[in-house]
mmCIF file of C-alpha atoms and ligand atoms in Angstrom:
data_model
loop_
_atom_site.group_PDB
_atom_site.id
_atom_site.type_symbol
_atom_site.label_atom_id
_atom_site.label_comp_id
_atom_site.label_asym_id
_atom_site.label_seq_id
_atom_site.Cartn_x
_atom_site.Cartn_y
_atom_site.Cartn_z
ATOM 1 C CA UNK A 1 26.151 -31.910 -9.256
ATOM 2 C CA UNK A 2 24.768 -32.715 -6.117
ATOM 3 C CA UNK A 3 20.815 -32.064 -6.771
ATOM 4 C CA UNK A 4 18.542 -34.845 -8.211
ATOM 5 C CA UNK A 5 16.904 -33.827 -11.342
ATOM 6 C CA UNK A 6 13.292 -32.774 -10.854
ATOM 7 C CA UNK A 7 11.971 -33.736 -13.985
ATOM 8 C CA UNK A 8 8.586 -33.080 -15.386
ATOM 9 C CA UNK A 9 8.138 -35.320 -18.302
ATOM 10 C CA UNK A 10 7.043 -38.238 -16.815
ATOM 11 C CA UNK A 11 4.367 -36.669 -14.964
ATOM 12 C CA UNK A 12 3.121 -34.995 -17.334
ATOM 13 C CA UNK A 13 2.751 -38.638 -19.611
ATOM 14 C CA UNK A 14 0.747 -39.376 -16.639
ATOM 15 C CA UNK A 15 -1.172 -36.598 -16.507
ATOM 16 C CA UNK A 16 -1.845 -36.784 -20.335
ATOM 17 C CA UNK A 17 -2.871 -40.638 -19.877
ATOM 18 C CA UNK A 18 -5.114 -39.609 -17.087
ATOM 19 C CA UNK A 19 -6.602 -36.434 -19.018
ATOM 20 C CA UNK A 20 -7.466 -38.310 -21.983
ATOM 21 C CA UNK A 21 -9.152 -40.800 -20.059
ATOM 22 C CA UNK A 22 -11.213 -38.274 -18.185
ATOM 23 C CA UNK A 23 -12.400 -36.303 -21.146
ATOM 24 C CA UNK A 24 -12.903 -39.616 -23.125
ATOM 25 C CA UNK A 25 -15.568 -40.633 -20.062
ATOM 26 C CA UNK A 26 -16.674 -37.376 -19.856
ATOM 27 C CA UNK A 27 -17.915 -37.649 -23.431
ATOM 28 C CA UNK A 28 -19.697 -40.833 -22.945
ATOM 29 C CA UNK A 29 -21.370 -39.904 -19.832
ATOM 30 C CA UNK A 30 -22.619 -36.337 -21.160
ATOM 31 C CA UNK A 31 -22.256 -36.519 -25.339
ATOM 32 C CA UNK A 32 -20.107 -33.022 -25.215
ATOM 33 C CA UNK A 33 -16.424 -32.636 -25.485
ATOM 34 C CA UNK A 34 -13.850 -29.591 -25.187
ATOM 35 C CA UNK A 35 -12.483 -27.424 -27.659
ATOM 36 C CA UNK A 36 -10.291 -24.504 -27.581
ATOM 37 C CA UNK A 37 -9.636 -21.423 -29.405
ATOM 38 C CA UNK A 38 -6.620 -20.092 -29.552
ATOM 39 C CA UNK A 39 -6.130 -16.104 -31.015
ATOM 40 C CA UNK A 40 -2.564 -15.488 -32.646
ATOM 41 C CA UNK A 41 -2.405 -11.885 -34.062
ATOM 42 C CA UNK A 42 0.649 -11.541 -36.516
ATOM 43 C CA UNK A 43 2.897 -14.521 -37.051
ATOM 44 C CA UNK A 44 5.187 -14.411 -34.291
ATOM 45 C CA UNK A 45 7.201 -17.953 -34.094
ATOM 46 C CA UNK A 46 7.340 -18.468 -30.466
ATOM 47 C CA UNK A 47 3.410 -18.016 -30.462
ATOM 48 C CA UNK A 48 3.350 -20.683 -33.703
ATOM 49 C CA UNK A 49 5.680 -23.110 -32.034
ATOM 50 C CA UNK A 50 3.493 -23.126 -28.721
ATOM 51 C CA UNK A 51 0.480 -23.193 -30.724
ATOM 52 C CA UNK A 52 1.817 -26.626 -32.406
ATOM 53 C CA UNK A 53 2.605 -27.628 -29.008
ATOM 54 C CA UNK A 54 -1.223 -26.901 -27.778
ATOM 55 C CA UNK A 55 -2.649 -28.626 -30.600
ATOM 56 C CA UNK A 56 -0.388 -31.920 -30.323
ATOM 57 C CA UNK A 57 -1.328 -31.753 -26.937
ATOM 58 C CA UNK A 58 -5.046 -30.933 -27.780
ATOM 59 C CA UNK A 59 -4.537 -34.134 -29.933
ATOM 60 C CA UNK A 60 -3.634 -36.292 -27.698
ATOM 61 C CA UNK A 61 -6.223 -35.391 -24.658
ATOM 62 C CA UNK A 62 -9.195 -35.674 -27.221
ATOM 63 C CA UNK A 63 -9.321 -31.895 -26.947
ATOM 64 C CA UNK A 64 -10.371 -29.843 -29.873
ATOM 65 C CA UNK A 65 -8.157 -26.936 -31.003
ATOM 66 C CA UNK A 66 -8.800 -23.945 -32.934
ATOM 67 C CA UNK A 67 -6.386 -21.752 -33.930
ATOM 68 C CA UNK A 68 -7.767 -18.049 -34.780
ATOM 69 C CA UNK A 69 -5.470 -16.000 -36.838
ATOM 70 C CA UNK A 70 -5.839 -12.042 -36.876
ATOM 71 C CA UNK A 71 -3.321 -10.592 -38.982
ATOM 72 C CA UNK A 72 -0.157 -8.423 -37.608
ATOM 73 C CA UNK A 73 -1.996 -5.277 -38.293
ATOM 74 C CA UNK A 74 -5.635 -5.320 -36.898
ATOM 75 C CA UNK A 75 -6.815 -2.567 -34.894
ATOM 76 C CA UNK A 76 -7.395 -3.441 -30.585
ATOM 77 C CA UNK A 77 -11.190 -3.270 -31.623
ATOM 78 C CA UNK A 78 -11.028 -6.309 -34.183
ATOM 79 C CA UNK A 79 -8.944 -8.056 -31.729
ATOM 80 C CA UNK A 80 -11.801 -7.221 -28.825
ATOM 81 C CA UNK A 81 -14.448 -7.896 -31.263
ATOM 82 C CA UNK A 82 -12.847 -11.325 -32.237
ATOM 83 C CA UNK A 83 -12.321 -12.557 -28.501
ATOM 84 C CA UNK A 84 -16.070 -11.260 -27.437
ATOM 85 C CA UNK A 85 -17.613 -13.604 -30.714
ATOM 86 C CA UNK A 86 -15.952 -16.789 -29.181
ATOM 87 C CA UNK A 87 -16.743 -15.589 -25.812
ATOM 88 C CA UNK A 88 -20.373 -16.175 -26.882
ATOM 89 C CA UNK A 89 -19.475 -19.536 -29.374
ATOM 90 C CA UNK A 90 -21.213 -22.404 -27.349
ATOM 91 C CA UNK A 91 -18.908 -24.629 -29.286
ATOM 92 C CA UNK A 92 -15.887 -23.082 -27.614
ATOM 93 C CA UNK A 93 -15.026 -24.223 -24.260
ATOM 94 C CA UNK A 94 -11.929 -22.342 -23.663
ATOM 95 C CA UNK A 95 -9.613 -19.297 -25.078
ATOM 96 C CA UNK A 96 -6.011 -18.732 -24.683
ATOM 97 C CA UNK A 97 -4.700 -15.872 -26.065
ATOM 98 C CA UNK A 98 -1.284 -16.399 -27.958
ATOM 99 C CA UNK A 99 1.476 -13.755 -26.833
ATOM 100 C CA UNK A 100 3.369 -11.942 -27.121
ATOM 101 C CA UNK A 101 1.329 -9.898 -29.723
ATOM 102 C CA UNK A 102 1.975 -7.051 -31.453
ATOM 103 C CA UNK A 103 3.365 -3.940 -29.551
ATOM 104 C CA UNK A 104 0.287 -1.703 -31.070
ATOM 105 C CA UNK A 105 -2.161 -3.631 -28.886
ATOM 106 C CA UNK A 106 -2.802 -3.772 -25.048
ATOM 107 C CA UNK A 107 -2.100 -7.506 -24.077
ATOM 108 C CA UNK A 108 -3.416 -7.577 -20.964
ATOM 109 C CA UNK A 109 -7.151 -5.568 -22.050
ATOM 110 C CA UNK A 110 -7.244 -8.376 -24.392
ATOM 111 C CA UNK A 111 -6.381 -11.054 -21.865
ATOM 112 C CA UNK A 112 -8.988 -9.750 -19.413
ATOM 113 C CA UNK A 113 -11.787 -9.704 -22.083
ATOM 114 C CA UNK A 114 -11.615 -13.213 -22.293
ATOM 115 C CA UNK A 115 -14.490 -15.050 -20.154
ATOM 116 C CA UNK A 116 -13.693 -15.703 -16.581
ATOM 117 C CA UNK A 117 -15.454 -19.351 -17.423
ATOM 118 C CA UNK A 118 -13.502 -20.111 -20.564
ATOM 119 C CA UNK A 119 -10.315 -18.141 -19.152
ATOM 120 C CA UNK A 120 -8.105 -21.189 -19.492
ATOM 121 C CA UNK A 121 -4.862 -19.742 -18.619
ATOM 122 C CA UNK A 122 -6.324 -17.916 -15.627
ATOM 123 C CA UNK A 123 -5.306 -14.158 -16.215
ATOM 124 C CA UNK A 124 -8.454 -12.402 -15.847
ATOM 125 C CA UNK A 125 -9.302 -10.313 -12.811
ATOM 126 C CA UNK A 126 -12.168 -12.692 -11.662
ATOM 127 C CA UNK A 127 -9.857 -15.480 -12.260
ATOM 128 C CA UNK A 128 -7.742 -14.263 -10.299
ATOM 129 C CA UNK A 129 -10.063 -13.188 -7.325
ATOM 130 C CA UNK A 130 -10.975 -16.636 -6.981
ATOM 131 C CA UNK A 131 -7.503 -17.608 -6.660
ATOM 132 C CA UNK A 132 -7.041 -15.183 -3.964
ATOM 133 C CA UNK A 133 -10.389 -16.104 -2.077
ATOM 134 C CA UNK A 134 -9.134 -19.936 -2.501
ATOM 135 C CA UNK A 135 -12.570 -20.714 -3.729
ATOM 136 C CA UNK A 136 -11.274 -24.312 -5.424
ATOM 137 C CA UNK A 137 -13.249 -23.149 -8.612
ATOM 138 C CA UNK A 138 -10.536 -20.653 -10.500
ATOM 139 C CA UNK A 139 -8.195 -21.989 -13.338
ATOM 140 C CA UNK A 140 -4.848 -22.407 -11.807
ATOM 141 C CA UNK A 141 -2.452 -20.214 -14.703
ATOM 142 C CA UNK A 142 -0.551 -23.635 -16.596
ATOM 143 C CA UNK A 143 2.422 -22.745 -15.309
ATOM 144 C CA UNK A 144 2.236 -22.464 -11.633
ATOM 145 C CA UNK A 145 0.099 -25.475 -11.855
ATOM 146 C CA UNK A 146 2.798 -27.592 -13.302
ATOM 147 C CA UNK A 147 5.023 -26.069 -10.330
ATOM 148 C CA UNK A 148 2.771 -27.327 -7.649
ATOM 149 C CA UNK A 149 2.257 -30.793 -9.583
ATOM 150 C CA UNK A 150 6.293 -30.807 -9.504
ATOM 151 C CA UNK A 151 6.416 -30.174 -5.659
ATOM 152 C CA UNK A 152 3.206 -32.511 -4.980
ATOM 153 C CA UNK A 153 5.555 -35.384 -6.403
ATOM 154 C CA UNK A 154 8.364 -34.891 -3.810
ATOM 155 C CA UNK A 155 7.465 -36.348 -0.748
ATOM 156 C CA UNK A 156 7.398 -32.720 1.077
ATOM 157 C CA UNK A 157 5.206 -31.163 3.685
ATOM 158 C CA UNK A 158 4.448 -27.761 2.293
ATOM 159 C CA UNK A 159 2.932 -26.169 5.106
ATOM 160 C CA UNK A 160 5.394 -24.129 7.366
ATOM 161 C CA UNK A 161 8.331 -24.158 4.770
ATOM 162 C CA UNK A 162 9.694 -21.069 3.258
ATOM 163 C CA UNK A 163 8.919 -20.590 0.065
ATOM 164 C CA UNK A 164 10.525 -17.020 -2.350
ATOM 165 C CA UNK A 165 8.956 -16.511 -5.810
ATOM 166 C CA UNK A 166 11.254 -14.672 -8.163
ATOM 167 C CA UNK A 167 9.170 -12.546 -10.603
ATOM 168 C CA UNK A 168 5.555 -11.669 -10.183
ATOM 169 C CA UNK A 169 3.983 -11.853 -13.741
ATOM 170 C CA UNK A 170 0.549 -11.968 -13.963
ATOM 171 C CA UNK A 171 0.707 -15.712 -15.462
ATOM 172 C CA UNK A 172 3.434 -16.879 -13.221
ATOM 173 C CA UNK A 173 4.937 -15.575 -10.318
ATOM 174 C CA UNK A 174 2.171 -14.012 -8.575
ATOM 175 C CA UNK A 175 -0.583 -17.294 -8.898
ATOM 176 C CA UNK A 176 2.241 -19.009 -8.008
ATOM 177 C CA UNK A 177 3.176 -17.155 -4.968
ATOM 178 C CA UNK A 178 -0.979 -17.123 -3.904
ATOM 179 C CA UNK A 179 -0.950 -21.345 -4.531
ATOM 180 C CA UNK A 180 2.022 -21.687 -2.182
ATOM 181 C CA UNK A 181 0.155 -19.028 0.256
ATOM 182 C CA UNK A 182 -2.546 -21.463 0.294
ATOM 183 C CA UNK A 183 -0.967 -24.404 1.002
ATOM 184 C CA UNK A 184 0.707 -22.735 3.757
ATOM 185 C CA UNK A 185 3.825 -22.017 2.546
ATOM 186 C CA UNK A 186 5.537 -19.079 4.299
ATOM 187 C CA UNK A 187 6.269 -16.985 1.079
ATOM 188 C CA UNK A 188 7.991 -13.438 -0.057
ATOM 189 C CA UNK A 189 7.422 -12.555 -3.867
ATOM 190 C CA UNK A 190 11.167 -10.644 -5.314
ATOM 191 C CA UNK A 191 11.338 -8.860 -8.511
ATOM 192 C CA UNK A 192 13.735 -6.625 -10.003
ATOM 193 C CA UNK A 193 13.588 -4.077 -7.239
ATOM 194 C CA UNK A 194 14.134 -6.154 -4.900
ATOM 195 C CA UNK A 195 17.205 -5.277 -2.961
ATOM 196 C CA UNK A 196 19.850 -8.185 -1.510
ATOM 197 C CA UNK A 197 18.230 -10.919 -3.717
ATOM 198 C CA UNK A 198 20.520 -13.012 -2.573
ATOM 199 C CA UNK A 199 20.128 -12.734 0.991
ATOM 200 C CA UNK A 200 16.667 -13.763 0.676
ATOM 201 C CA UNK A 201 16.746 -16.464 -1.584
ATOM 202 C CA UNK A 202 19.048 -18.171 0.582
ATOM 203 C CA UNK A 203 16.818 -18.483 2.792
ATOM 204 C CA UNK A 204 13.988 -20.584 0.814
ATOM 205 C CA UNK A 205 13.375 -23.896 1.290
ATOM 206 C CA UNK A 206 11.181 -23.717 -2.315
ATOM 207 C CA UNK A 207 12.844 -21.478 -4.930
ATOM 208 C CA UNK A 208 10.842 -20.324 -7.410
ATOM 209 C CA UNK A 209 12.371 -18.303 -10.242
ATOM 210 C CA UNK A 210 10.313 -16.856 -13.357
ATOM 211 C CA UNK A 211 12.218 -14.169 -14.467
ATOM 212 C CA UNK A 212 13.990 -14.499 -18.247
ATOM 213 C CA UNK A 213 17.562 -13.545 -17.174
ATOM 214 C CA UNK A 214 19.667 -16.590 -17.568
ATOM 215 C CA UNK A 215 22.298 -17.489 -14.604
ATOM 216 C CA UNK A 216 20.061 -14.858 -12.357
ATOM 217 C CA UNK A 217 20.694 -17.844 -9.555
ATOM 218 C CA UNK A 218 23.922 -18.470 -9.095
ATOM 219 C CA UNK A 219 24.755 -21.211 -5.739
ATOM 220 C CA UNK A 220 25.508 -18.213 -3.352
ATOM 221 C CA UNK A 221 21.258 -17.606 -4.114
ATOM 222 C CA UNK A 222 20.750 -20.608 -2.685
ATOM 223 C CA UNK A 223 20.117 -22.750 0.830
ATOM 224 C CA UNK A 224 21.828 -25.920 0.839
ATOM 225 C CA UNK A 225 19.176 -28.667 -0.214
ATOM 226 C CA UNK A 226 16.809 -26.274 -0.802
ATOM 227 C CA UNK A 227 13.750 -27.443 -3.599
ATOM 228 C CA UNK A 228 15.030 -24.712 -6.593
ATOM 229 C CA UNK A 229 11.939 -25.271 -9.792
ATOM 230 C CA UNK A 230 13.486 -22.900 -13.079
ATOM 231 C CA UNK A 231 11.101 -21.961 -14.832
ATOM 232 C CA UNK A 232 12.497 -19.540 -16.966
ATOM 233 C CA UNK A 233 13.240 -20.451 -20.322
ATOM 234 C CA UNK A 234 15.640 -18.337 -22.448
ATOM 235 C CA UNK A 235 16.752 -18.745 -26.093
ATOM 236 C CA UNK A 236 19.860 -18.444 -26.947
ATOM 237 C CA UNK A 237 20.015 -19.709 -30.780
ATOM 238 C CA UNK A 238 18.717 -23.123 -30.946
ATOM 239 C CA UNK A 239 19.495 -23.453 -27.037
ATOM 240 C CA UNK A 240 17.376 -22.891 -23.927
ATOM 241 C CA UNK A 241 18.718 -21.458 -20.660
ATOM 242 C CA UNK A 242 16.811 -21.993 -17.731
ATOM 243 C CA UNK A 243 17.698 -18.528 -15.110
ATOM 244 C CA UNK A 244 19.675 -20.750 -12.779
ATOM 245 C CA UNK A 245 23.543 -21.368 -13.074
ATOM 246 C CA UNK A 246 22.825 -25.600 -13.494
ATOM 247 C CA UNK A 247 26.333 -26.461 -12.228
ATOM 248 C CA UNK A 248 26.603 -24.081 -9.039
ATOM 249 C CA UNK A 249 23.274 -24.481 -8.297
ATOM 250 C CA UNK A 250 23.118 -28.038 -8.668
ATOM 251 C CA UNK A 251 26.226 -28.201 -6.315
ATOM 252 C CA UNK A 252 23.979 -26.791 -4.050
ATOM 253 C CA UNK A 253 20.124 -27.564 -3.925
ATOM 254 C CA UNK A 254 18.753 -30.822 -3.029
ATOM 255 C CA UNK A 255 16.065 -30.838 -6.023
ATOM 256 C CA UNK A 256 16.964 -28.880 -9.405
ATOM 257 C CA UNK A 257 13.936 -28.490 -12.158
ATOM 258 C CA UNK A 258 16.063 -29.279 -15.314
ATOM 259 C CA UNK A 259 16.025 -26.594 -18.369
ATOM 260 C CA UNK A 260 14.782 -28.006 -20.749
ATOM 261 C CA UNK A 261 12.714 -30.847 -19.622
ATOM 262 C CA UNK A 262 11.382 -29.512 -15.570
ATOM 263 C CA UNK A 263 8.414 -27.531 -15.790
ATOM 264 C CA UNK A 264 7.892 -26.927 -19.395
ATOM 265 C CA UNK A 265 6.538 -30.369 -20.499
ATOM 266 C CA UNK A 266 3.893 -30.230 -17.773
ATOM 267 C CA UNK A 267 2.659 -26.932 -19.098
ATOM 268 C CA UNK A 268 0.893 -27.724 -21.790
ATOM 269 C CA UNK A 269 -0.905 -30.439 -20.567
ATOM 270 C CA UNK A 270 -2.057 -28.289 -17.500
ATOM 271 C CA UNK A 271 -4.086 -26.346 -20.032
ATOM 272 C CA UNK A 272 -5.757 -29.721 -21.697
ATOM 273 C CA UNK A 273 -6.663 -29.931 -17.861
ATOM 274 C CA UNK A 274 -7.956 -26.857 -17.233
ATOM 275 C CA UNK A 275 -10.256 -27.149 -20.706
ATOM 276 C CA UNK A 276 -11.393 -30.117 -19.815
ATOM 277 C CA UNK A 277 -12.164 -28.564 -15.918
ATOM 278 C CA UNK A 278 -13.560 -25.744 -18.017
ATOM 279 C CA UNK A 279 -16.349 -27.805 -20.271
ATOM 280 C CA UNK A 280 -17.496 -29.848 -17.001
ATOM 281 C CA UNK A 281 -18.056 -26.267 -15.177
ATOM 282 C CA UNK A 282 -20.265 -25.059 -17.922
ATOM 283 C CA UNK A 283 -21.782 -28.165 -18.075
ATOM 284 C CA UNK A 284 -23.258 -27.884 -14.128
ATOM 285 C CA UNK A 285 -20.527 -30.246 -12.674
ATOM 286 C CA UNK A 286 -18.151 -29.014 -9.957
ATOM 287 C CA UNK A 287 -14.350 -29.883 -10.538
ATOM 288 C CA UNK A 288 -12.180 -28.416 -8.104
ATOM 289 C CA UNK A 289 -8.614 -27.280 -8.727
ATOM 290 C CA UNK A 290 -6.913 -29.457 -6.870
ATOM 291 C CA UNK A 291 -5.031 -32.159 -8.325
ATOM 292 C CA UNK A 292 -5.412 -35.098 -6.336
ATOM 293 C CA UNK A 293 -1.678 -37.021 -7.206
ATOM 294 C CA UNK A 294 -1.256 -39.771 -5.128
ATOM 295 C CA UNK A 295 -4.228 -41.295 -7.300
ATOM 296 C CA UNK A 296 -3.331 -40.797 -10.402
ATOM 297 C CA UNK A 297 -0.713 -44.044 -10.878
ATOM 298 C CA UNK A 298 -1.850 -45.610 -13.918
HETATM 299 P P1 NAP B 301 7.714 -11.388 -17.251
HETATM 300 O O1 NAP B 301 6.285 -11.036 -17.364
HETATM 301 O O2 NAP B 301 8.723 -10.679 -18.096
HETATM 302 O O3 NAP B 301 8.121 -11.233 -15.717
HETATM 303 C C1 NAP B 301 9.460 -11.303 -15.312
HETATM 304 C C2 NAP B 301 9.532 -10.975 -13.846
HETATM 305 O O4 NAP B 301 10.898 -11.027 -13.438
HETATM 306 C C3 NAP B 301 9.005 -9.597 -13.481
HETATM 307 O O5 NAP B 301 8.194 -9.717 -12.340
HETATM 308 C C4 NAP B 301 10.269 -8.787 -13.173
HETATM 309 O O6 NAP B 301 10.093 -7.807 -12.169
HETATM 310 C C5 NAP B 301 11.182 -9.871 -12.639
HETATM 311 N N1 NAP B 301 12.600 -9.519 -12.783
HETATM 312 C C6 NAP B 301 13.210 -8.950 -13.845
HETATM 313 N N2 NAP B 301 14.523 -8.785 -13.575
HETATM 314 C C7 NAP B 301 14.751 -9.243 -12.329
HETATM 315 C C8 NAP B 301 15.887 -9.334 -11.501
HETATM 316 N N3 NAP B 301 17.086 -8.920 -11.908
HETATM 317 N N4 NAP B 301 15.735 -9.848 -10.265
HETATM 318 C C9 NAP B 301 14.543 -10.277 -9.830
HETATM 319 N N5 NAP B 301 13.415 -10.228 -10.582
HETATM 320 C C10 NAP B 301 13.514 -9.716 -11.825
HETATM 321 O O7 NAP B 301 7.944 -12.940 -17.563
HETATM 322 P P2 NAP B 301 6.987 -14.225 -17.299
HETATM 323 O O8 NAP B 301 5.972 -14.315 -18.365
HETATM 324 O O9 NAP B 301 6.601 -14.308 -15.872
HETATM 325 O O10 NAP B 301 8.057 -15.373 -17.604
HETATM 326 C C11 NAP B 301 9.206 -15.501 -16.806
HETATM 327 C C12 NAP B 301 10.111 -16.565 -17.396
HETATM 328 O O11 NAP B 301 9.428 -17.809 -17.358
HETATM 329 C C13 NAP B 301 10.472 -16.332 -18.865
HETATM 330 O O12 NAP B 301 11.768 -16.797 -19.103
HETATM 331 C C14 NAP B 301 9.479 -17.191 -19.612
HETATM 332 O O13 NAP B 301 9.954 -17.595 -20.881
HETATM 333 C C15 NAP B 301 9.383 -18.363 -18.656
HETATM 334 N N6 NAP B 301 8.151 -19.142 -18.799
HETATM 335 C C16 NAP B 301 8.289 -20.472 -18.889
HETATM 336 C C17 NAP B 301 7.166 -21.268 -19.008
HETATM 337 C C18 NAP B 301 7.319 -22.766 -19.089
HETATM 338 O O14 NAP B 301 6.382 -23.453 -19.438
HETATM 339 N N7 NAP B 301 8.485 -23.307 -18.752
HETATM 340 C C19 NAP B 301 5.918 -20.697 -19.051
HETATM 341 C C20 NAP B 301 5.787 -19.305 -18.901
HETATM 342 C C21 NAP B 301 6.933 -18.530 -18.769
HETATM 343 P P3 NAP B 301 9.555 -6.317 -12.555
HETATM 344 O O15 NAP B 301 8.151 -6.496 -13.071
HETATM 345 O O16 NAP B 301 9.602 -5.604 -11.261
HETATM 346 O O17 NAP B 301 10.448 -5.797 -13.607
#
């Protein structure tokens, strides 16, 4: 193993340190503080255990968390019905809904009913627009967001390198692909049409897989040294498989995001961040997407 760990969990105890703070301020100065709802429909345990993982976060941050329960068998009208009431709640800042829910309902009509100002995860169309038009005021989807936080801690130019995005989900690949756009990055977006994958990944400088199929990336994938963040996350029984080979891609790359402990514990915190971006928007007061890293030491 040649590549240095990328690891995300001490940034994101930063982060957390630094969120808490903010919101805790933000509080003082303006008497209002940030809660979110979060819609489960059935009892699906992936959807729990990230739920527990939003409100321990939510805890933390001096976020409040809601956790809206619909049960396994309401119709796509309750489930519209339910997300347009706490679109109007004014003690709601922010809505995620949980997924995957049940195959009987549209997932993404839900997802794009949700408010573009309390769309925390950043999945609706007009989220998305903004993300496109680079306006600085869209929520950056959690996950991409913890990518670019990753790469913002390397001391990397981004601008000019070549960048390839594997997958192009709604929620990860393609924001992804549009942040790296924006900063510059020369980028191509594969999926599973894609034809000589391999060919094309080995030419990245920034890797970027999000696709669910572990040992996709093998070393032949990619460039030697090249920055490779895994963010898929696969479980096998009790064990979680990133979609990169670890030992022939680590033989390889120059930076490897671990699986488990890269991206995923900067996730969840990147949603306490965009809530609390979320309750200062409503509230009149611009905060732009950008992270600004090299100031947040303490
Ligand atoms: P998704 O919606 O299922 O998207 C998967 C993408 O991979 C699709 O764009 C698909 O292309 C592409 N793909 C499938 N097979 C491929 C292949 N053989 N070669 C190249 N591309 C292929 O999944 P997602 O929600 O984006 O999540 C992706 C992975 O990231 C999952 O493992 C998920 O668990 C993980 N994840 C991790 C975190 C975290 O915090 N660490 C957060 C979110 C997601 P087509 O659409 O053309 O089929």
């Amino acid at each position: 193993m040649t590549a240095k760990p990328l690891k995300g969990r001490a940034l994101a105890r930063r982060l957390r340190r630094r969120t808490a703070k903010d919101v805790r301020e933000f509080q003082e100065r303006t008497g209002h503080a940030a809660t979110i709802a979060a819609v489960i429909v059935g009892d699906d345990q992936g959807a729990l255990n990230y739920a527990r993982a939003q409100s321990r976060a939510s805890a933390n941050t001096g976020i409040g968390y809601q956790l809206v329960r619909l049960p396994g068998d309401c119709r796509m009208s309750d489930a519209m019905e339910a997300i347009d009431r706490l679109n109007l709640a004014a003690e709601i800042t922010g809505i995620i809904l949980l997924t995957p829910v049940p195959t009987h309902l549209n997932q993404t009509m839900l997802q794009w009913r949700i408010a573009p100002s309390k769309d925390l995860e950043g999945v609706s169309p007009g989220n998305m627009g903004h993300l496109l038009a680079d306006t600085g005021i869209f929520f950056t989807p959690p996950t991409p967001a913890a990518a670019m936080a990753l790469l913002d801690s390397l001391d990397l130019e981004l601008s000019g390198q070549q960048a390839v995005v594997v997958g192009h989900s709604a929620i990860v690949g393609k924001p992804l692909a549009m942040r790296l756009l924006n900063r510059r990055c020369t980028v191509t977006i594969a999926h599973a049409h894609t034809r000589n994958l391999a060919s094309l990944t080995a030419e990245a400088d920034i890797l970027c897989v999000a696709v669910g199929k572990p040992g996709l990336i093998t070393g032949n994938h990619v460039k030697k040294d090249a920055v490779v963040l895994d963010i898929g996350t696969t479980y096998v029984g009790k064990t979680v498989l990133g979609d990169c080979d670890p030992d022939s891609v680590g033989s390889k790359a120059g930076w490897l995001t671990p699986v488990p402990g890269g991206i995923g514990p900067l996730t969840t915190i990147m949603l306490m961040r965009n809530a609390y971006r979320a309750l200062a928007r409503q509230l009149g007061e611009a905060i732009w997407t950008e992270w600004d890293w090299p100031s947040v030491e303490e």
